Amino acid sequence: MTPRCEHCGENVKKINQQVSVMRKEIKNLRQTLDGAVRAHRKHLMSLQTAMSKIDLTGHDKKDCTPSSPSLSAQDALEQGKIRMVPIGYISSCFSMKNGTPRQPTICGTSRAQLQIQQSVFNNPEHALVGLEQYSHVWIIFLFHKNGHLSYKAKVKPPRLNGQRVGVYSTRSPHRPNSLGLTLAKLDTIQGDTLHLSGIDMIAGTPVLDIKPYIPEYDSPHTRRVLDSQQHESNRDLPTVSENKETSSLNFDLDQDAQFKLEDSRNDKDKDEGLYLRGKSETCLSLTHSQTAGAQLFLPRETVSLLKEVESFVNKDETSPPDCKSKNRFSDNVKTEPPALIMDWPCYDGDSSTTIADWIREPLVSSLDVHFTPNAQKQLEEFLPAHLSEPSDCERPRFKFLRSPEEAAAAIRGVLSADPRSVYRRTRCRDRLFFFTLDTADITCWFGQGFAEVLQVRPAGSQRPKDPF
């Protein structure tokens, strides 16, 4: 090949590289343009909404018609135009998105407080009466730190390590309506303030609503278990038909026979003749109406006695010839299938819950978390929250966490789930990772299958520089 051809080949290679780079840039510009168009549409909608509230004279329509706010709010609700006001704001041990758990079960020791605003209720504490009877509550909130207004139909969950799925099959915060839902443990209620744990919300999160968690309604598994228990309990309750004329159960059991039956049950070595005599003197009559009659439940003592009598009657036919009495007794005894009384609908096997495979078996495995001796020593310097110490004490203090051990468990919970984004996990794997927990700034780095905490310093102190 001539030198000229070699030179042309190098130029072609360079041109191909430049074309590839240009294609990537064009793709990025298109994505930026799409996001700008969506943001522009949202701004136009907000302007139209604001203009609709102002008449041609420049006055607010609410000022012109005092009775219109309630009507306009009702009309807006019927038209699907929803207006929501936060009932309070979260005060959490997580002050920024970086390092905040993606799900509440990841860090069970995380703590937060929610104070109901007085602008919502004149007496906020009255709205919480009775909520102390529940152990967990649903928190409906807004993702106010999304950082941009755009959203996409497909997202990349961190647990899928870059694979795309539909946004409605995930719990991504980037959604058309940035609503969040979390199940938090209700530790205690003090006045108008809820003390929560096991949360995944950062400080300042606007809360829209609180609902108690009721397993019988919210958990399909619990409903199936309770339904099965109800079915089994009803199977053990025998029912008899009430006679249409007498409206009572004819249960003729001679008192002398009862004593003989008790004696025969307590002392099996007694004379069999006496035992059979008690049997022949016992007369049980259960009349069954041919028409639909009312059903009665027997007491447990009567049920147990009926079972003993029935087992005694159905014994082997090796008894003395008192057949008439025996036949008459067995003819009068009629057992009926138990009635199934359900307080809630029956859930069969079709009501079992299913979830995506990547939830139970994520592509990102759990990490082992280690502390360096220096980080462990620094963590032990922190004082627990609400611990009475002199005000001039120079040791750092937690605001929410109750002990250094609880803080260590929270750090392990956060890091074991690998809080890094897909970009940081693939492009910045050698970089240090920082996040804030309560009043402590945590510095760590990630290796192959583990995370190591390097430093725990009071929040606000100068962080070490990344050497990479």
CSV table of C-alpha atoms in Angstrom, one decimal:
chain,number,residue,atom,x,y,z
A,1,MET,CA,0.0,0.0,0.0
A,2,THR,CA,1.4,3.4,-0.9
A,3,PRO,CA,2.0,6.1,1.6
A,4,ARG,CA,-0.8,8.1,0.1
A,5,CYS,CA,-3.3,5.3,0.7
A,6,GLU,CA,-2.2,4.9,4.3
A,7,HIS,CA,-2.6,8.6,4.9
A,8,CYS,CA,-6.1,8.4,3.4
A,9,GLY,CA,-7.0,5.5,5.7
A,10,GLU,CA,-6.0,7.5,8.8
A,11,ASN,CA,-8.1,10.4,7.6
A,12,VAL,CA,-11.1,8.2,7.1
A,13,LYS,CA,-10.7,6.7,10.6
A,14,LYS,CA,-10.5,10.2,12.1
A,15,ILE,CA,-13.6,11.3,10.2
A,16,ASN,CA,-15.5,8.3,11.4
A,17,GLN,CA,-14.6,9.1,15.0
A,18,GLN,CA,-15.7,12.7,14.5
A,19,VAL,CA,-19.0,11.5,13.0
A,20,SER,CA,-19.6,9.2,15.9
A,21,VAL,CA,-19.0,12.1,18.4
A,22,MET,CA,-21.3,14.4,16.4
A,23,ARG,CA,-24.1,11.8,16.5
A,24,LYS,CA,-23.8,11.5,20.3
A,25,GLU,CA,-23.9,15.3,20.6
A,26,ILE,CA,-26.9,15.5,18.3
A,27,LYS,CA,-28.7,12.9,20.4
A,28,ASN,CA,-27.9,14.9,23.6
A,29,LEU,CA,-29.2,18.1,22.0
A,30,ARG,CA,-32.4,16.3,21.0
A,31,GLN,CA,-32.9,15.1,24.6
A,32,THR,CA,-32.2,18.6,25.9
A,33,LEU,CA,-34.6,20.1,23.4
A,34,ASP,CA,-37.4,17.6,24.3
A,35,GLY,CA,-36.9,18.5,28.0
A,36,ALA,CA,-37.0,22.2,27.2
A,37,VAL,CA,-40.2,21.7,25.2
A,38,ARG,CA,-41.9,19.8,28.1
A,39,ALA,CA,-40.8,22.5,30.6
A,40,HIS,CA,-42.1,25.2,28.3
A,41,ARG,CA,-45.5,23.5,28.0
A,42,LYS,CA,-45.7,23.3,31.8
A,43,HIS,CA,-44.9,27.0,32.2
A,44,LEU,CA,-47.5,27.9,29.6
A,45,MET,CA,-50.1,25.8,31.5
A,46,SER,CA,-49.2,27.5,34.8
A,47,LEU,CA,-49.5,31.0,33.1
A,48,GLN,CA,-52.9,30.0,31.6
A,49,THR,CA,-54.1,28.9,35.0
A,50,ALA,CA,-52.9,32.2,36.6
A,51,MET,CA,-54.5,34.3,33.9
A,52,SER,CA,-57.8,32.5,34.2
A,53,LYS,CA,-58.0,33.7,37.8
A,54,ILE,CA,-57.7,37.4,36.7
A,55,ASP,CA,-60.4,39.3,34.8
A,56,LEU,CA,-59.8,42.0,32.2
A,57,THR,CA,-59.7,44.8,34.7
A,58,GLY,CA,-56.7,43.2,36.4
A,59,HIS,CA,-58.5,42.3,39.6
A,60,ASP,CA,-58.5,38.8,41.1
A,61,LYS,CA,-61.8,37.0,40.4
A,62,LYS,CA,-61.8,35.8,44.0
A,63,ASP,CA,-62.1,39.4,45.2
A,64,CYS,CA,-65.0,40.2,42.9
A,65,THR,CA,-67.1,37.2,44.0
A,66,PRO,CA,-66.8,36.3,47.6
A,67,SER,CA,-68.9,33.2,47.3
A,68,SER,CA,-67.1,31.9,44.3
A,69,PRO,CA,-64.1,30.2,46.0
A,70,SER,CA,-66.1,27.3,47.3
A,71,LEU,CA,-67.9,26.9,44.0
A,72,SER,CA,-64.8,27.3,42.0
A,73,ALA,CA,-63.0,24.7,44.1
A,74,GLN,CA,-65.9,22.3,43.7
A,75,ASP,CA,-66.0,22.9,39.9
A,76,ALA,CA,-62.3,22.5,39.7
A,77,LEU,CA,-62.4,19.2,41.6
A,78,GLU,CA,-65.2,17.9,39.3
A,79,GLN,CA,-63.1,18.9,36.3
A,80,GLY,CA,-60.1,17.1,37.6
A,81,LYS,CA,-58.1,20.2,38.5
A,82,ILE,CA,-56.7,19.2,41.8
A,83,ARG,CA,-55.5,21.7,44.4
A,84,MET,CA,-53.5,20.3,47.3
A,85,VAL,CA,-51.9,22.0,50.3
A,86,PRO,CA,-49.2,20.3,52.4
A,87,ILE,CA,-50.3,19.4,55.9
A,88,GLY,CA,-46.7,19.5,57.1
A,89,TYR,CA,-43.1,19.1,56.3
A,90,ILE,CA,-40.7,16.3,57.2
A,91,SER,CA,-37.8,17.0,59.6
A,92,SER,CA,-35.5,14.1,58.8
A,93,CYS,CA,-32.1,12.7,59.6
A,94,PHE,CA,-31.4,12.9,55.8
A,95,SER,CA,-30.7,16.4,54.7
A,96,MET,CA,-29.9,15.7,51.0
A,97,LYS,CA,-30.8,13.2,48.3
A,98,ASN,CA,-27.3,11.7,48.2
A,99,GLY,CA,-27.3,8.7,50.5
A,100,THR,CA,-31.1,8.8,51.3
A,101,PRO,CA,-32.5,5.2,51.2
A,102,ARG,CA,-34.6,4.5,48.1
A,103,GLN,CA,-37.1,2.4,50.2
A,104,PRO,CA,-38.1,2.6,53.8
A,105,THR,CA,-37.1,-1.0,54.7
A,106,ILE,CA,-33.5,-0.3,53.7
A,107,CYS,CA,-32.7,1.7,56.9
A,108,GLY,CA,-35.0,0.8,59.7
A,109,THR,CA,-33.2,3.0,62.2
A,110,SER,CA,-33.7,6.2,60.3
A,111,ARG,CA,-35.9,8.7,62.1
A,112,ALA,CA,-38.0,11.8,61.3
A,113,GLN,CA,-40.6,14.1,62.7
A,114,LEU,CA,-43.8,15.5,61.1
A,115,GLN,CA,-45.6,18.4,62.6
A,116,ILE,CA,-49.1,19.2,61.4
A,117,GLN,CA,-49.4,22.8,60.4
A,118,GLN,CA,-51.8,25.0,62.2
A,119,SER,CA,-52.9,26.6,58.9
A,120,VAL,CA,-54.6,23.3,58.0
A,121,PHE,CA,-56.3,22.7,61.3
A,122,ASN,CA,-57.0,25.1,64.1
A,123,ASN,CA,-56.2,22.3,66.6
A,124,PRO,CA,-53.8,20.0,64.7
A,125,GLU,CA,-53.5,17.6,67.7
A,126,HIS,CA,-57.2,16.8,67.3
A,127,ALA,CA,-56.6,15.4,63.8
A,128,LEU,CA,-54.2,12.8,65.4
A,129,VAL,CA,-56.6,11.5,68.0
A,130,GLY,CA,-56.8,7.7,67.7
A,131,LEU,CA,-53.8,7.4,65.4
A,132,GLU,CA,-51.7,6.2,68.4
A,133,GLN,CA,-53.5,2.9,68.2
A,134,TYR,CA,-51.6,2.0,64.9
A,135,SER,CA,-48.0,0.9,64.6
A,136,HIS,CA,-47.4,2.0,61.0
A,137,VAL,CA,-48.8,4.8,58.8
A,138,TRP,CA,-48.8,5.5,55.1
A,139,ILE,CA,-47.1,8.9,54.2
A,140,ILE,CA,-48.1,10.5,50.9
A,141,PHE,CA,-45.6,13.2,49.9
A,142,LEU,CA,-44.1,15.1,47.0
A,143,PHE,CA,-40.7,14.6,45.5
A,144,HIS,CA,-39.7,18.3,45.7
A,145,LYS,CA,-36.0,17.7,44.9
A,146,ASN,CA,-36.3,16.2,41.5
A,147,GLY,CA,-34.1,18.9,40.1
A,148,HIS,CA,-36.0,19.2,36.8
A,149,LEU,CA,-39.6,19.1,35.5
A,150,SER,CA,-39.1,16.6,32.7
A,151,TYR,CA,-40.0,12.9,32.9
A,152,LYS,CA,-39.8,10.0,30.5
A,153,ALA,CA,-42.0,7.0,29.8
A,154,LYS,CA,-39.0,4.6,30.5
A,155,VAL,CA,-36.5,4.9,33.3
A,156,LYS,CA,-33.4,3.1,34.5
A,157,PRO,CA,-33.9,1.9,38.1
A,158,PRO,CA,-30.6,1.5,40.0
A,159,ARG,CA,-31.3,-2.1,40.8
A,160,LEU,CA,-31.5,-2.9,37.1
A,161,ASN,CA,-28.0,-1.4,36.6
A,162,GLY,CA,-28.9,0.5,33.5
A,163,GLN,CA,-31.8,-1.5,31.9
A,164,ARG,CA,-34.9,0.5,31.0
A,165,VAL,CA,-38.5,-0.3,32.1
A,166,GLY,CA,-41.7,1.7,32.2
A,167,VAL,CA,-41.9,4.4,34.8
A,168,TYR,CA,-45.2,3.0,36.2
A,169,SER,CA,-43.5,-0.4,36.9
A,170,THR,CA,-41.0,1.4,39.2
A,171,ARG,CA,-41.0,3.7,42.1
A,172,SER,CA,-38.9,6.3,40.3
A,173,PRO,CA,-39.4,9.9,41.7
A,174,HIS,CA,-39.4,11.2,38.1
A,175,ARG,CA,-43.0,10.9,37.3
A,176,PRO,CA,-45.8,13.1,35.7
A,177,ASN,CA,-47.1,13.7,39.2
A,178,SER,CA,-44.2,13.6,41.6
A,179,LEU,CA,-46.1,11.8,44.3
A,180,GLY,CA,-44.3,9.5,46.7
A,181,LEU,CA,-45.7,6.8,49.1
A,182,THR,CA,-43.9,5.3,52.0
A,183,LEU,CA,-44.8,3.1,54.9
A,184,ALA,CA,-43.3,4.4,58.2
A,185,LYS,CA,-43.3,3.1,61.7
A,186,LEU,CA,-45.1,5.3,64.1
A,187,ASP,CA,-43.0,5.5,67.3
A,188,THR,CA,-45.0,8.0,69.3
A,189,ILE,CA,-47.3,11.1,69.0
A,190,GLN,CA,-46.6,14.2,71.0
A,191,GLY,CA,-49.2,16.9,70.6
A,192,ASP,CA,-49.3,17.8,66.9
A,193,THR,CA,-46.0,16.0,66.0
A,194,LEU,CA,-45.5,12.5,64.8
A,195,HIS,CA,-42.2,10.7,65.6
A,196,LEU,CA,-41.5,8.2,62.8
A,197,SER,CA,-38.8,5.7,62.0
A,198,GLY,CA,-37.9,3.6,59.0
A,199,ILE,CA,-38.3,6.5,56.6
A,200,ASP,CA,-36.9,7.3,53.1
A,201,MET,CA,-37.7,11.1,52.9
A,202,ILE,CA,-35.3,14.0,53.2
A,203,ALA,CA,-35.7,17.1,55.3
A,204,GLY,CA,-38.2,19.6,54.0
A,205,THR,CA,-40.4,17.0,52.1
A,206,PRO,CA,-44.0,18.3,51.8
A,207,VAL,CA,-46.5,15.8,53.2
A,208,LEU,CA,-49.9,15.7,51.6
A,209,ASP,CA,-51.7,13.1,53.7
A,210,ILE,CA,-51.4,10.4,56.4
A,211,LYS,CA,-53.3,7.2,56.5
A,212,PRO,CA,-53.1,4.3,59.0
A,213,TYR,CA,-51.7,1.0,57.8
A,214,ILE,CA,-54.2,-1.8,58.3
A,215,PRO,CA,-52.9,-5.3,57.2
A,216,GLU,CA,-56.4,-6.7,56.9
A,217,TYR,CA,-57.1,-4.2,54.1
A,218,ASP,CA,-53.6,-3.3,52.8
A,219,SER,CA,-51.9,-6.7,52.7
A,220,PRO,CA,-53.4,-9.5,50.4
A,221,HIS,CA,-51.4,-12.1,52.3
A,222,THR,CA,-52.9,-11.1,55.6
A,223,ARG,CA,-56.4,-11.2,54.1
A,224,ARG,CA,-55.8,-14.7,52.8
A,225,VAL,CA,-54.5,-15.9,56.2
A,226,LEU,CA,-57.5,-14.4,58.0
A,227,ASP,CA,-59.9,-15.8,55.5
A,228,SER,CA,-58.4,-19.3,56.0
A,229,GLN,CA,-58.5,-19.0,59.8
A,230,GLN,CA,-62.2,-17.9,59.6
A,231,HIS,CA,-62.9,-20.8,57.3
A,232,GLU,CA,-61.3,-23.3,59.7
A,233,SER,CA,-63.0,-21.8,62.8
A,234,ASN,CA,-66.4,-22.1,61.1
A,235,ARG,CA,-65.7,-25.7,60.2
A,236,ASP,CA,-65.3,-26.4,63.9
A,237,LEU,CA,-68.7,-24.8,64.8
A,238,PRO,CA,-71.6,-27.3,64.4
A,239,THR,CA,-75.0,-25.9,63.6
A,240,VAL,CA,-78.5,-27.4,64.0
A,241,SER,CA,-81.8,-26.4,62.5
A,242,GLU,CA,-84.3,-24.9,64.8
A,243,ASN,CA,-87.7,-26.6,64.8
A,244,LYS,CA,-90.3,-24.5,63.0
A,245,GLU,CA,-93.1,-25.1,65.6
A,246,THR,CA,-91.2,-25.1,68.9
A,247,SER,CA,-88.3,-22.8,67.8
A,248,SER,CA,-86.0,-24.6,70.2
A,249,LEU,CA,-83.5,-27.4,70.3
A,250,ASN,CA,-84.9,-30.5,71.9
A,251,PHE,CA,-82.0,-31.8,73.8
A,252,ASP,CA,-83.3,-34.4,76.3
A,253,LEU,CA,-80.4,-35.7,78.4
A,254,ASP,CA,-81.2,-37.4,81.7
A,255,GLN,CA,-79.2,-36.0,84.6
A,256,ASP,CA,-78.6,-39.5,85.9
A,257,ALA,CA,-77.3,-40.5,82.5
A,258,GLN,CA,-74.9,-37.5,82.5
A,259,PHE,CA,-73.4,-38.6,85.8
A,260,LYS,CA,-73.0,-42.2,84.5
A,261,LEU,CA,-71.4,-40.9,81.3
A,262,GLU,CA,-68.9,-38.8,83.3
A,263,ASP,CA,-68.1,-41.8,85.5
A,264,SER,CA,-67.6,-44.0,82.5
A,265,ARG,CA,-65.3,-41.4,80.9
A,266,ASN,CA,-63.2,-40.8,84.0
A,267,ASP,CA,-62.9,-44.5,85.0
A,268,LYS,CA,-62.6,-46.8,82.0
A,269,ASP,CA,-62.3,-49.9,84.2
A,270,LYS,CA,-65.8,-49.7,85.5
A,271,ASP,CA,-68.4,-52.2,84.8
A,272,GLU,CA,-69.4,-52.1,81.1
A,273,GLY,CA,-73.1,-52.9,82.0
A,274,LEU,CA,-73.3,-49.7,84.0
A,275,TYR,CA,-71.7,-47.8,81.0
A,276,LEU,CA,-74.2,-49.2,78.6
A,277,ARG,CA,-77.0,-48.5,80.9
A,278,GLY,CA,-76.1,-44.8,80.9
A,279,LYS,CA,-76.0,-45.1,77.1
A,280,SER,CA,-79.5,-46.6,76.9
A,281,GLU,CA,-80.9,-43.9,79.2
A,282,THR,CA,-79.5,-41.1,77.2
A,283,CYS,CA,-81.9,-39.6,74.7
A,284,LEU,CA,-80.7,-37.0,72.3
A,285,SER,CA,-83.3,-35.6,69.9
A,286,LEU,CA,-82.3,-33.1,67.2
A,287,THR,CA,-85.3,-32.3,65.2
A,288,HIS,CA,-84.8,-31.0,61.7
A,289,SER,CA,-87.4,-28.9,60.0
A,290,GLN,CA,-88.1,-29.6,56.3
A,291,THR,CA,-88.4,-26.0,55.6
A,292,ALA,CA,-85.6,-23.4,55.9
A,293,GLY,CA,-85.1,-22.7,59.6
A,294,ALA,CA,-82.9,-20.5,61.6
A,295,GLN,CA,-79.4,-21.8,62.5
A,296,LEU,CA,-78.0,-21.8,66.0
A,297,PHE,CA,-74.5,-22.0,67.3
A,298,LEU,CA,-73.9,-24.3,70.3
A,299,PRO,CA,-71.7,-23.4,73.2
A,300,ARG,CA,-68.3,-25.0,73.3
A,301,GLU,CA,-69.2,-27.1,76.4
A,302,THR,CA,-72.2,-28.5,74.6
A,303,VAL,CA,-70.2,-29.1,71.5
A,304,SER,CA,-67.6,-31.1,73.4
A,305,LEU,CA,-70.4,-33.1,75.1
A,306,LEU,CA,-72.1,-33.8,71.7
A,307,LYS,CA,-68.8,-35.1,70.3
A,308,GLU,CA,-68.3,-37.4,73.2
A,309,VAL,CA,-71.9,-38.8,72.9
A,310,GLU,CA,-71.5,-39.2,69.2
A,311,SER,CA,-68.2,-41.1,69.6
A,312,PHE,CA,-69.8,-43.3,72.3
A,313,VAL,CA,-72.8,-44.1,70.0
A,314,ASN,CA,-70.6,-44.9,67.0
A,315,LYS,CA,-68.5,-47.5,68.9
A,316,ASP,CA,-68.2,-51.1,67.7
A,317,GLU,CA,-71.4,-53.1,67.9
A,318,THR,CA,-70.1,-55.5,70.5
A,319,SER,CA,-72.5,-54.3,73.1
A,320,PRO,CA,-75.3,-56.3,74.9
A,321,PRO,CA,-78.6,-56.5,73.0
A,322,ASP,CA,-80.1,-53.2,73.7
A,323,CYS,CA,-80.5,-52.5,70.0
A,324,LYS,CA,-83.8,-50.7,70.2
A,325,SER,CA,-82.5,-48.0,72.4
A,326,LYS,CA,-79.3,-47.8,70.3
A,327,ASN,CA,-81.1,-47.6,67.0
A,328,ARG,CA,-83.6,-45.0,68.3
A,329,PHE,CA,-80.7,-42.9,69.6
A,330,SER,CA,-78.7,-43.0,66.3
A,331,ASP,CA,-81.8,-42.2,64.3
A,332,ASN,CA,-82.4,-39.1,66.3
A,333,VAL,CA,-78.9,-37.8,65.9
A,334,LYS,CA,-78.5,-35.9,62.6
A,335,THR,CA,-75.4,-34.0,61.8
A,336,GLU,CA,-75.4,-31.1,59.4
A,337,PRO,CA,-72.6,-29.5,57.5
A,338,PRO,CA,-71.2,-26.4,59.2
A,339,ALA,CA,-72.4,-23.0,58.1
A,340,LEU,CA,-69.7,-20.8,56.7
A,341,ILE,CA,-70.2,-17.3,58.0
A,342,MET,CA,-67.8,-14.8,56.3
A,343,ASP,CA,-67.3,-11.3,57.5
A,344,TRP,CA,-65.3,-10.4,54.4
A,345,PRO,CA,-65.1,-11.8,50.8
A,346,CYS,CA,-63.2,-15.1,50.3
A,347,TYR,CA,-59.9,-14.7,48.5
A,348,ASP,CA,-58.9,-17.8,46.5
A,349,GLY,CA,-55.5,-18.6,45.0
A,350,ASP,CA,-56.0,-16.0,42.2
A,351,SER,CA,-55.5,-13.2,44.8
A,352,SER,CA,-51.8,-14.1,45.4
A,353,THR,CA,-49.4,-11.2,44.8
A,354,THR,CA,-46.7,-11.3,42.2
A,355,ILE,CA,-43.8,-8.9,41.7
A,356,ALA,CA,-41.1,-8.4,39.1
A,357,ASP,CA,-38.2,-10.8,39.3
A,358,TRP,CA,-35.6,-8.0,39.5
A,359,ILE,CA,-37.1,-6.9,42.8
A,360,ARG,CA,-36.3,-10.1,44.6
A,361,GLU,CA,-33.2,-10.8,42.5
A,362,PRO,CA,-31.7,-7.5,41.5
A,363,LEU,CA,-28.8,-7.2,39.2
A,364,VAL,CA,-27.0,-5.1,41.8
A,365,SER,CA,-26.0,-7.3,44.8
A,366,SER,CA,-26.0,-6.3,48.4
A,367,LEU,CA,-22.7,-5.0,49.7
A,368,ASP,CA,-20.7,-5.7,52.9
A,369,VAL,CA,-20.0,-2.6,55.0
A,370,HIS,CA,-16.8,-2.0,57.0
A,371,PHE,CA,-15.6,0.8,59.3
A,372,THR,CA,-12.0,1.8,59.6
A,373,PRO,CA,-10.8,2.1,63.2
A,374,ASN,CA,-10.6,5.9,62.8
A,375,ALA,CA,-14.2,6.1,61.5
A,376,GLN,CA,-15.4,3.9,64.3
A,377,LYS,CA,-13.7,6.1,66.9
A,378,GLN,CA,-15.1,9.2,65.4
A,379,LEU,CA,-18.6,7.8,65.4
A,380,GLU,CA,-18.4,6.9,69.1
A,381,GLU,CA,-17.7,10.6,69.8
A,382,PHE,CA,-21.2,11.6,68.9
A,383,LEU,CA,-23.7,12.0,71.8
A,384,PRO,CA,-27.2,10.5,71.5
A,385,ALA,CA,-30.2,12.7,70.9
A,386,HIS,CA,-31.9,14.1,74.0
A,387,LEU,CA,-29.1,13.2,76.3
A,388,SER,CA,-28.7,15.6,79.1
A,389,GLU,CA,-25.1,16.9,78.9
A,390,PRO,CA,-23.6,20.3,79.8
A,391,SER,CA,-24.3,22.9,77.1
A,392,ASP,CA,-20.6,23.7,76.9
A,393,CYS,CA,-19.7,20.1,75.9
A,394,GLU,CA,-17.7,20.2,72.6
A,395,ARG,CA,-18.7,16.7,71.6
A,396,PRO,CA,-21.0,16.5,68.5
A,397,ARG,CA,-24.6,15.4,69.2
A,398,PHE,CA,-27.2,13.6,67.1
A,399,LYS,CA,-30.5,15.3,66.5
A,400,PHE,CA,-32.6,12.2,65.7
A,401,LEU,CA,-30.5,9.1,66.3
A,402,ARG,CA,-30.4,7.7,69.8
A,403,SER,CA,-27.0,6.1,70.0
A,404,PRO,CA,-23.8,5.6,68.0
A,405,GLU,CA,-24.8,1.9,67.5
A,406,GLU,CA,-28.1,3.0,65.9
A,407,ALA,CA,-26.1,5.4,63.7
A,408,ALA,CA,-23.8,2.6,62.6
A,409,ALA,CA,-26.8,0.4,61.8
A,410,ALA,CA,-28.3,3.2,59.7
A,411,ILE,CA,-25.0,3.6,57.8
A,412,ARG,CA,-24.8,-0.1,57.1
A,413,GLY,CA,-28.3,-0.1,55.9
A,414,VAL,CA,-27.7,2.8,53.5
A,415,LEU,CA,-24.4,1.5,52.1
A,416,SER,CA,-25.4,-2.1,51.8
A,417,ALA,CA,-28.1,-1.2,49.3
A,418,ASP,CA,-25.4,0.7,47.2
A,419,PRO,CA,-26.9,4.2,47.0
A,420,ARG,CA,-24.8,5.2,44.0
A,421,SER,CA,-26.5,6.0,40.7
A,422,VAL,CA,-25.8,3.9,37.6
A,423,TYR,CA,-23.6,6.7,36.3
A,424,ARG,CA,-21.5,6.9,39.4
A,425,ARG,CA,-21.4,3.1,39.6
A,426,THR,CA,-20.0,2.7,36.1
A,427,ARG,CA,-18.1,5.9,35.4
A,428,CYS,CA,-17.0,7.1,38.8
A,429,ARG,CA,-16.3,3.9,40.6
A,430,ASP,CA,-13.0,5.1,42.0
A,431,ARG,CA,-14.4,8.3,43.5
A,432,LEU,CA,-15.1,8.9,47.1
A,433,PHE,CA,-18.8,8.9,48.1
A,434,PHE,CA,-20.2,11.5,50.6
A,435,PHE,CA,-23.6,11.6,52.3
A,436,THR,CA,-25.1,13.2,55.4
A,437,LEU,CA,-26.8,11.2,58.2
A,438,ASP,CA,-28.4,13.3,60.9
A,439,THR,CA,-25.6,15.6,62.1
A,440,ALA,CA,-22.7,13.5,60.7
A,441,ASP,CA,-21.0,13.7,57.3
A,442,ILE,CA,-20.0,10.3,56.1
A,443,THR,CA,-17.0,9.6,53.7
A,444,CYS,CA,-16.7,6.2,52.2
A,445,TRP,CA,-15.5,4.4,49.1
A,446,PHE,CA,-16.7,1.3,47.2
A,447,GLY,CA,-14.8,-1.8,46.2
A,448,GLN,CA,-15.7,-5.1,44.6
A,449,GLY,CA,-18.7,-6.3,46.7
A,450,PHE,CA,-18.0,-4.0,49.8
A,451,ALA,CA,-18.2,-0.4,51.0
A,452,GLU,CA,-15.8,1.0,53.6
A,453,VAL,CA,-16.5,4.0,55.8
A,454,LEU,CA,-13.4,6.2,56.0
A,455,GLN,CA,-14.5,9.1,58.1
A,456,VAL,CA,-17.4,10.3,60.2
A,457,ARG,CA,-17.3,14.0,61.0
A,458,PRO,CA,-19.8,16.6,62.3
A,459,ALA,CA,-21.9,18.1,59.6
A,460,GLY,CA,-20.5,21.4,58.3
A,461,SER,CA,-16.9,20.6,58.8
A,462,GLN,CA,-14.5,20.6,55.8
A,463,ARG,CA,-14.6,17.4,53.8
A,464,PRO,CA,-11.4,15.8,52.6
A,465,LYS,CA,-10.5,16.3,48.9
A,466,ASP,CA,-11.0,13.4,46.5
A,467,PRO,CA,-7.4,12.3,45.6
A,468,PHE,CA,-8.5,10.8,42.3
